[in-house]
mmCIF file of C-alpha atoms in Angstrom:
data_model
loop_
_atom_site.group_PDB
_atom_site.id
_atom_site.type_symbol
_atom_site.label_atom_id
_atom_site.label_comp_id
_atom_site.label_asym_id
_atom_site.label_seq_id
_atom_site.Cartn_x
_atom_site.Cartn_y
_atom_site.Cartn_z
ATOM 1 C CA MET A 1 97.602 110.713 123.224
ATOM 2 C CA THR A 2 99.541 108.119 121.249
ATOM 3 C CA SER A 3 98.740 107.196 117.681
ATOM 4 C CA GLN A 4 96.826 103.982 117.066
ATOM 5 C CA PRO A 5 98.351 101.136 115.046
ATOM 6 C CA ALA A 6 97.046 100.544 111.554
ATOM 7 C CA ALA A 7 93.963 98.378 111.355
ATOM 8 C CA ALA A 8 94.260 94.783 110.263
ATOM 9 C CA HIS A 9 94.276 94.262 106.496
ATOM 10 C CA ALA A 10 90.618 94.142 105.461
ATOM 11 C CA ALA A 11 89.832 91.371 102.983
ATOM 12 C CA THR A 12 86.074 90.854 103.398
ATOM 13 C CA THR A 13 83.005 93.016 103.785
ATOM 14 C CA GLU A 14 82.874 91.913 107.413
ATOM 15 C CA ASP A 15 86.456 93.102 107.925
ATOM 16 C CA PHE A 16 85.576 96.484 106.513
ATOM 17 C CA SER A 17 82.454 96.717 108.647
ATOM 18 C CA HIS A 18 84.561 95.988 111.732
ATOM 19 C CA ASN A 19 87.225 98.548 110.843
ATOM 20 C CA LEU A 20 84.680 101.228 109.995
ATOM 21 C CA ALA A 21 82.895 100.648 113.295
ATOM 22 C CA ALA A 22 86.205 100.889 115.163
ATOM 23 C CA VAL A 23 87.122 104.181 113.472
ATOM 24 C CA ARG A 24 83.679 105.630 114.122
ATOM 25 C CA GLU A 25 83.937 104.680 117.774
ATOM 26 C CA ARG A 26 87.305 106.437 117.990
ATOM 27 C CA ILE A 27 85.721 109.496 116.380
ATOM 28 C CA ALA A 28 82.861 109.411 118.856
ATOM 29 C CA ARG A 29 85.157 109.074 121.887
ATOM 30 C CA ALA A 30 87.348 111.940 120.724
ATOM 31 C CA ALA A 31 84.347 114.176 120.097
ATOM 32 C CA ARG A 32 82.696 113.390 123.418
ATOM 33 C CA SER A 33 85.978 114.024 125.267
ATOM 34 C CA VAL A 34 85.647 117.731 124.435
ATOM 35 C CA GLY A 35 81.858 117.957 124.536
ATOM 36 C CA ARG A 36 81.307 117.766 120.781
ATOM 37 C CA ASP A 37 78.595 115.878 118.927
ATOM 38 C CA PRO A 38 80.178 112.922 117.069
ATOM 39 C CA GLU A 39 77.693 113.517 114.254
ATOM 40 C CA ALA A 40 79.463 116.823 113.563
ATOM 41 C CA VAL A 41 82.532 114.928 112.315
ATOM 42 C CA ARG A 42 82.495 113.383 108.829
ATOM 43 C CA LEU A 43 84.654 110.375 108.067
ATOM 44 C CA LEU A 44 86.354 110.665 104.663
ATOM 45 C CA PRO A 45 87.849 107.302 103.640
ATOM 46 C CA VAL A 46 91.197 107.703 101.865
ATOM 47 C CA THR A 47 91.252 105.086 99.134
ATOM 48 C CA LYS A 48 94.535 105.774 97.330
ATOM 49 C CA THR A 49 96.283 102.613 96.032
ATOM 50 C CA ILE A 50 93.267 100.467 96.994
ATOM 51 C CA PRO A 51 92.203 98.324 94.006
ATOM 52 C CA ALA A 52 88.644 98.216 92.739
ATOM 53 C CA GLU A 53 87.904 94.714 93.984
ATOM 54 C CA ARG A 54 88.679 95.673 97.586
ATOM 55 C CA LEU A 55 86.781 98.930 97.243
ATOM 56 C CA ARG A 56 83.678 97.027 96.217
ATOM 57 C CA LEU A 57 83.838 95.193 99.552
ATOM 58 C CA ALA A 58 84.326 98.479 101.407
ATOM 59 C CA ILE A 59 81.398 100.057 99.571
ATOM 60 C CA ALA A 60 79.231 97.090 100.559
ATOM 61 C CA ALA A 61 80.259 97.771 104.170
ATOM 62 C CA GLY A 62 79.141 101.391 103.964
ATOM 63 C CA VAL A 63 81.926 103.470 102.393
ATOM 64 C CA ASP A 64 80.170 106.161 100.355
ATOM 65 C CA THR A 65 83.005 108.576 99.523
ATOM 66 C CA LEU A 66 86.369 107.896 97.901
ATOM 67 C CA GLY A 67 89.211 110.229 98.878
ATOM 68 C CA GLU A 68 92.073 110.204 96.390
ATOM 69 C CA ASN A 69 95.399 112.039 96.313
ATOM 70 C CA LYS A 70 95.953 111.631 92.564
ATOM 71 C CA VAL A 71 93.308 112.880 90.196
ATOM 72 C CA GLN A 72 94.038 110.214 87.554
ATOM 73 C CA GLU A 73 93.424 107.446 90.078
ATOM 74 C CA ALA A 74 90.243 109.134 91.253
ATOM 75 C CA GLN A 75 89.014 109.490 87.693
ATOM 76 C CA ALA A 76 89.734 105.828 86.927
ATOM 77 C CA LYS A 77 87.725 104.756 89.954
ATOM 78 C CA HIS A 78 84.881 107.059 88.971
ATOM 79 C CA GLU A 79 84.773 105.385 85.556
ATOM 80 C CA GLU A 80 84.906 101.962 87.207
ATOM 81 C CA PHE A 81 82.083 102.599 89.651
ATOM 82 C CA LYS A 82 79.755 105.203 88.153
ATOM 83 C CA GLN A 83 77.328 102.661 86.730
ATOM 84 C CA ASP A 84 77.167 100.304 89.725
ATOM 85 C CA TYR A 85 77.413 102.947 92.471
ATOM 86 C CA PRO A 86 75.969 106.243 91.220
ATOM 87 C CA HIS A 87 75.628 107.448 94.833
ATOM 88 C CA LEU A 88 79.395 107.509 95.425
ATOM 89 C CA ARG A 89 81.063 110.857 96.091
ATOM 90 C CA TYR A 90 84.624 111.660 95.047
ATOM 91 C CA SER A 91 87.039 113.857 96.983
ATOM 92 C CA VAL A 92 90.377 114.916 95.511
ATOM 93 C CA ILE A 93 92.548 115.594 98.546
ATOM 94 C CA GLY A 94 96.053 115.976 97.089
ATOM 95 C CA PRO A 95 97.856 118.786 95.264
ATOM 96 C CA LEU A 96 96.596 119.515 91.768
ATOM 97 C CA GLN A 97 98.456 120.796 88.728
ATOM 98 C CA ARG A 98 96.495 123.305 86.689
ATOM 99 C CA ASN A 99 96.736 121.158 83.555
ATOM 100 C CA LYS A 100 94.787 118.436 85.359
ATOM 101 C CA ALA A 101 92.011 120.692 86.633
ATOM 102 C CA LYS A 102 89.819 119.613 83.722
ATOM 103 C CA PHE A 103 89.596 116.105 85.167
ATOM 104 C CA VAL A 104 88.541 117.312 88.625
ATOM 105 C CA ALA A 105 85.876 119.446 86.954
ATOM 106 C CA GLN A 106 84.416 116.403 85.226
ATOM 107 C CA PHE A 107 83.616 114.212 88.217
ATOM 108 C CA ALA A 108 84.809 115.406 91.655
ATOM 109 C CA ASP A 109 82.385 116.544 94.328
ATOM 110 C CA GLU A 110 84.976 118.307 96.481
ATOM 111 C CA PHE A 111 88.598 119.410 96.355
ATOM 112 C CA HIS A 112 90.601 119.712 99.564
ATOM 113 C CA ALA A 113 93.833 121.298 98.343
ATOM 114 C CA LEU A 114 93.084 124.692 96.797
ATOM 115 C CA ASP A 115 96.208 126.791 97.312
ATOM 116 C CA SER A 116 96.242 129.514 94.661
ATOM 117 C CA LEU A 117 93.971 131.901 92.794
ATOM 118 C CA ARG A 118 95.412 130.746 89.456
ATOM 119 C CA LEU A 119 94.293 127.183 90.174
ATOM 120 C CA ALA A 120 90.885 128.452 91.299
ATOM 121 C CA GLU A 121 90.450 130.409 88.066
ATOM 122 C CA THR A 122 91.391 127.357 86.005
ATOM 123 C CA LEU A 123 88.893 125.233 87.908
ATOM 124 C CA GLN A 124 86.226 127.913 87.397
ATOM 125 C CA SER A 125 86.769 127.831 83.633
ATOM 126 C CA ARG A 126 86.698 124.041 83.476
ATOM 127 C CA LEU A 127 83.594 123.827 85.660
ATOM 128 C CA GLU A 128 81.802 126.330 83.439
ATOM 129 C CA ALA A 129 82.548 124.105 80.444
ATOM 130 C CA GLU A 130 81.228 121.048 82.278
ATOM 131 C CA GLY A 131 78.191 122.802 83.763
ATOM 132 C CA ARG A 132 79.208 121.703 87.254
ATOM 133 C CA HIS A 133 80.005 123.145 90.684
ATOM 134 C CA LEU A 134 82.682 122.105 93.186
ATOM 135 C CA ASP A 135 83.058 122.375 96.950
ATOM 136 C CA VAL A 136 86.574 123.540 97.810
ATOM 137 C CA PHE A 137 88.745 123.699 100.909
ATOM 138 C CA ILE A 138 91.601 126.194 101.057
ATOM 139 C CA GLN A 139 94.759 124.336 102.044
ATOM 140 C CA VAL A 140 96.839 126.055 104.714
ATOM 141 C CA ASN A 141 100.368 125.015 105.633
ATOM 142 C CA THR A 142 100.128 125.208 109.409
ATOM 143 C CA SER A 143 103.340 123.315 110.178
ATOM 144 C CA GLY A 144 105.750 125.539 108.268
ATOM 145 C CA GLU A 145 107.280 122.484 106.597
ATOM 146 C CA GLU A 146 108.498 123.127 103.057
ATOM 147 C CA SER A 147 107.523 119.612 102.032
ATOM 148 C CA LYS A 148 103.835 120.441 102.522
ATOM 149 C CA SER A 149 101.594 122.347 100.141
ATOM 150 C CA GLY A 150 99.316 125.164 101.168
ATOM 151 C CA ILE A 151 99.311 128.887 101.744
ATOM 152 C CA GLU A 152 100.282 130.605 104.959
ATOM 153 C CA ALA A 153 97.475 131.236 107.428
ATOM 154 C CA ALA A 154 97.870 134.992 106.979
ATOM 155 C CA GLU A 155 97.097 134.620 103.255
ATOM 156 C CA ALA A 156 93.792 132.805 103.698
ATOM 157 C CA ALA A 157 91.626 135.913 103.961
ATOM 158 C CA ASP A 158 92.916 137.322 100.672
ATOM 159 C CA LEU A 159 92.432 134.052 98.813
ATOM 160 C CA LEU A 160 88.927 133.585 100.204
ATOM 161 C CA ALA A 161 87.988 137.121 99.130
ATOM 162 C CA ALA A 162 89.399 136.502 95.654
ATOM 163 C CA LEU A 163 87.130 133.466 95.231
ATOM 164 C CA LYS A 164 83.915 135.505 95.497
ATOM 165 C CA PRO A 165 83.514 136.112 91.734
ATOM 166 C CA LEU A 166 84.155 132.434 90.929
ATOM 167 C CA ASP A 167 80.592 131.195 91.140
ATOM 168 C CA ARG A 168 81.365 127.600 90.177
ATOM 169 C CA LEU A 169 83.485 127.163 93.313
ATOM 170 C CA LYS A 170 81.862 126.893 96.736
ATOM 171 C CA PRO A 171 84.433 127.534 99.494
ATOM 172 C CA VAL A 172 83.373 125.404 102.454
ATOM 173 C CA GLY A 173 86.377 125.555 104.785
ATOM 174 C CA LEU A 174 90.058 125.008 105.396
ATOM 175 C CA MET A 175 92.335 121.967 105.166
ATOM 176 C CA THR A 176 95.720 121.155 106.639
ATOM 177 C CA MET A 177 98.151 118.348 107.378
ATOM 178 C CA ALA A 178 99.801 118.197 110.793
ATOM 179 C CA ALA A 179 103.494 118.522 111.407
ATOM 180 C CA ASN A 180 105.378 115.344 110.499
ATOM 181 C CA THR A 181 106.427 114.442 114.020
ATOM 182 C CA SER A 182 105.504 112.202 116.928
ATOM 183 C CA ASN A 183 105.413 115.236 119.209
ATOM 184 C CA GLU A 184 101.780 115.685 120.195
ATOM 185 C CA SER A 185 102.219 119.358 121.062
ATOM 186 C CA SER A 186 103.482 120.131 117.556
ATOM 187 C CA ILE A 187 100.687 118.118 115.955
ATOM 188 C CA ARG A 188 98.070 119.863 118.081
ATOM 189 C CA ALA A 189 99.565 123.270 117.272
ATOM 190 C CA SER A 190 99.044 122.620 113.545
ATOM 191 C CA PHE A 191 95.370 121.911 114.131
ATOM 192 C CA THR A 192 94.896 124.773 116.585
ATOM 193 C CA LEU A 193 96.243 127.252 114.047
ATOM 194 C CA LEU A 194 93.771 126.060 111.415
ATOM 195 C CA ARG A 195 90.857 126.339 113.855
ATOM 196 C CA GLU A 196 91.918 129.841 114.870
ATOM 197 C CA THR A 197 92.325 130.856 111.226
ATOM 198 C CA LEU A 198 88.787 129.702 110.455
ATOM 199 C CA ALA A 199 87.444 131.608 113.465
ATOM 200 C CA GLU A 200 89.169 134.779 112.271
ATOM 201 C CA LEU A 201 87.717 134.389 108.777
ATOM 202 C CA GLN A 202 84.235 133.803 110.158
ATOM 203 C CA ALA A 203 84.517 136.852 112.409
ATOM 204 C CA ALA A 204 85.537 138.898 109.372
ATOM 205 C CA GLY A 205 82.383 137.908 107.480
ATOM 206 C CA ALA A 206 83.122 134.636 105.687
ATOM 207 C CA PRO A 207 80.065 132.961 104.104
ATOM 208 C CA GLU A 208 77.945 130.937 106.526
ATOM 209 C CA GLU A 209 78.789 127.690 104.733
ATOM 210 C CA PHE A 210 82.511 128.367 105.176
ATOM 211 C CA ALA A 211 82.658 126.358 108.381
ATOM 212 C CA GLN A 212 84.499 123.102 107.786
ATOM 213 C CA LEU A 213 87.917 121.990 109.004
ATOM 214 C CA SER A 214 89.442 119.078 107.065
ATOM 215 C CA MET A 215 92.270 117.881 109.283
ATOM 216 C CA GLY A 216 93.473 114.687 110.911
ATOM 217 C CA MET A 217 94.484 111.324 109.467
ATOM 218 C CA SER A 218 94.675 107.765 110.799
ATOM 219 C CA GLY A 219 97.420 108.474 113.331
ATOM 220 C CA ASP A 220 96.260 111.830 114.658
ATOM 221 C CA PHE A 221 92.569 112.369 113.973
ATOM 222 C CA GLU A 222 91.590 112.216 117.650
ATOM 223 C CA ILE A 223 93.730 115.278 118.310
ATOM 224 C CA ALA A 224 92.252 116.971 115.235
ATOM 225 C CA ILE A 225 88.710 116.315 116.474
ATOM 226 C CA GLN A 226 89.569 117.769 119.866
ATOM 227 C CA GLU A 227 90.737 120.885 118.019
ATOM 228 C CA GLY A 228 87.561 121.177 115.951
ATOM 229 C CA ALA A 229 87.909 118.959 112.869
ATOM 230 C CA THR A 230 84.676 118.437 110.952
ATOM 231 C CA VAL A 231 86.252 116.124 108.333
ATOM 232 C CA VAL A 232 88.888 113.493 109.127
ATOM 233 C CA ARG A 233 90.741 111.730 106.311
ATOM 234 C CA VAL A 234 91.331 108.101 107.265
ATOM 235 C CA GLY A 235 92.924 105.405 105.122
ATOM 236 C CA GLN A 236 94.945 102.851 107.074
ATOM 237 C CA GLY A 237 92.434 102.848 109.930
ATOM 238 C CA ILE A 238 89.894 101.411 107.486
ATOM 239 C CA PHE A 239 91.929 99.478 104.918
ATOM 240 C CA GLY A 240 94.972 98.447 106.947
ATOM 241 C CA ALA A 241 98.571 99.196 106.033
ATOM 242 C CA ARG A 242 98.913 100.076 102.369
ATOM 243 C CA GLN A 243 100.608 97.685 100.023
ATOM 244 C CA TYR A 244 102.469 99.719 97.407
ATOM 245 C CA PRO A 245 103.564 98.170 94.113
ATOM 246 C CA ALA A 246 107.163 96.964 94.090
#
């Protein structure tokens, strides 16, 4: 399977509707190719670097969750949209420094990059202060690349067990990023390892709700779905190629 080119730059609500429909059709085809229900796969739009005016068009087209790598950007968008779009959900999907956990605790609905007990304990404390709860994914480095965050697969059971007393955190699954390569076998291996790690945790008595696999992005989410992804994180497939500030 070859990766798809980025979608055309979306500039109208109609553009976003078209791109969303195209991504959802790709999701459905990938799911059906391995006998899975397409409804079992959630599309998480990745909205990093996308300005508010474009996001308003995307929201009008049906985007209901904003996935952000940087907590400050996510928080700014929450402040921008909370009055007009109270239904929006916010997912922080990038690495988080402990000194910024307080911001995640204030507004985020889920966090996809939990990779240490110390960070979990900080989030627990901040969530207690805010009177909130947070869905969390344990990030696993399945590619072995030093440039990627996440714990080793063999460490996941210990971290999951250590989260039990932290009642403000709800562990819902695992997250990974595929190997940074065009080699499909290596990409698939990253996703297979995450699926197998989840299966091992479930067999060992993980909570029933610990069943999600957040894996796959615009260029490789079909492979991720074939390997069991329940959440795919897609940015360029919806918004087009990103335009970073000069």
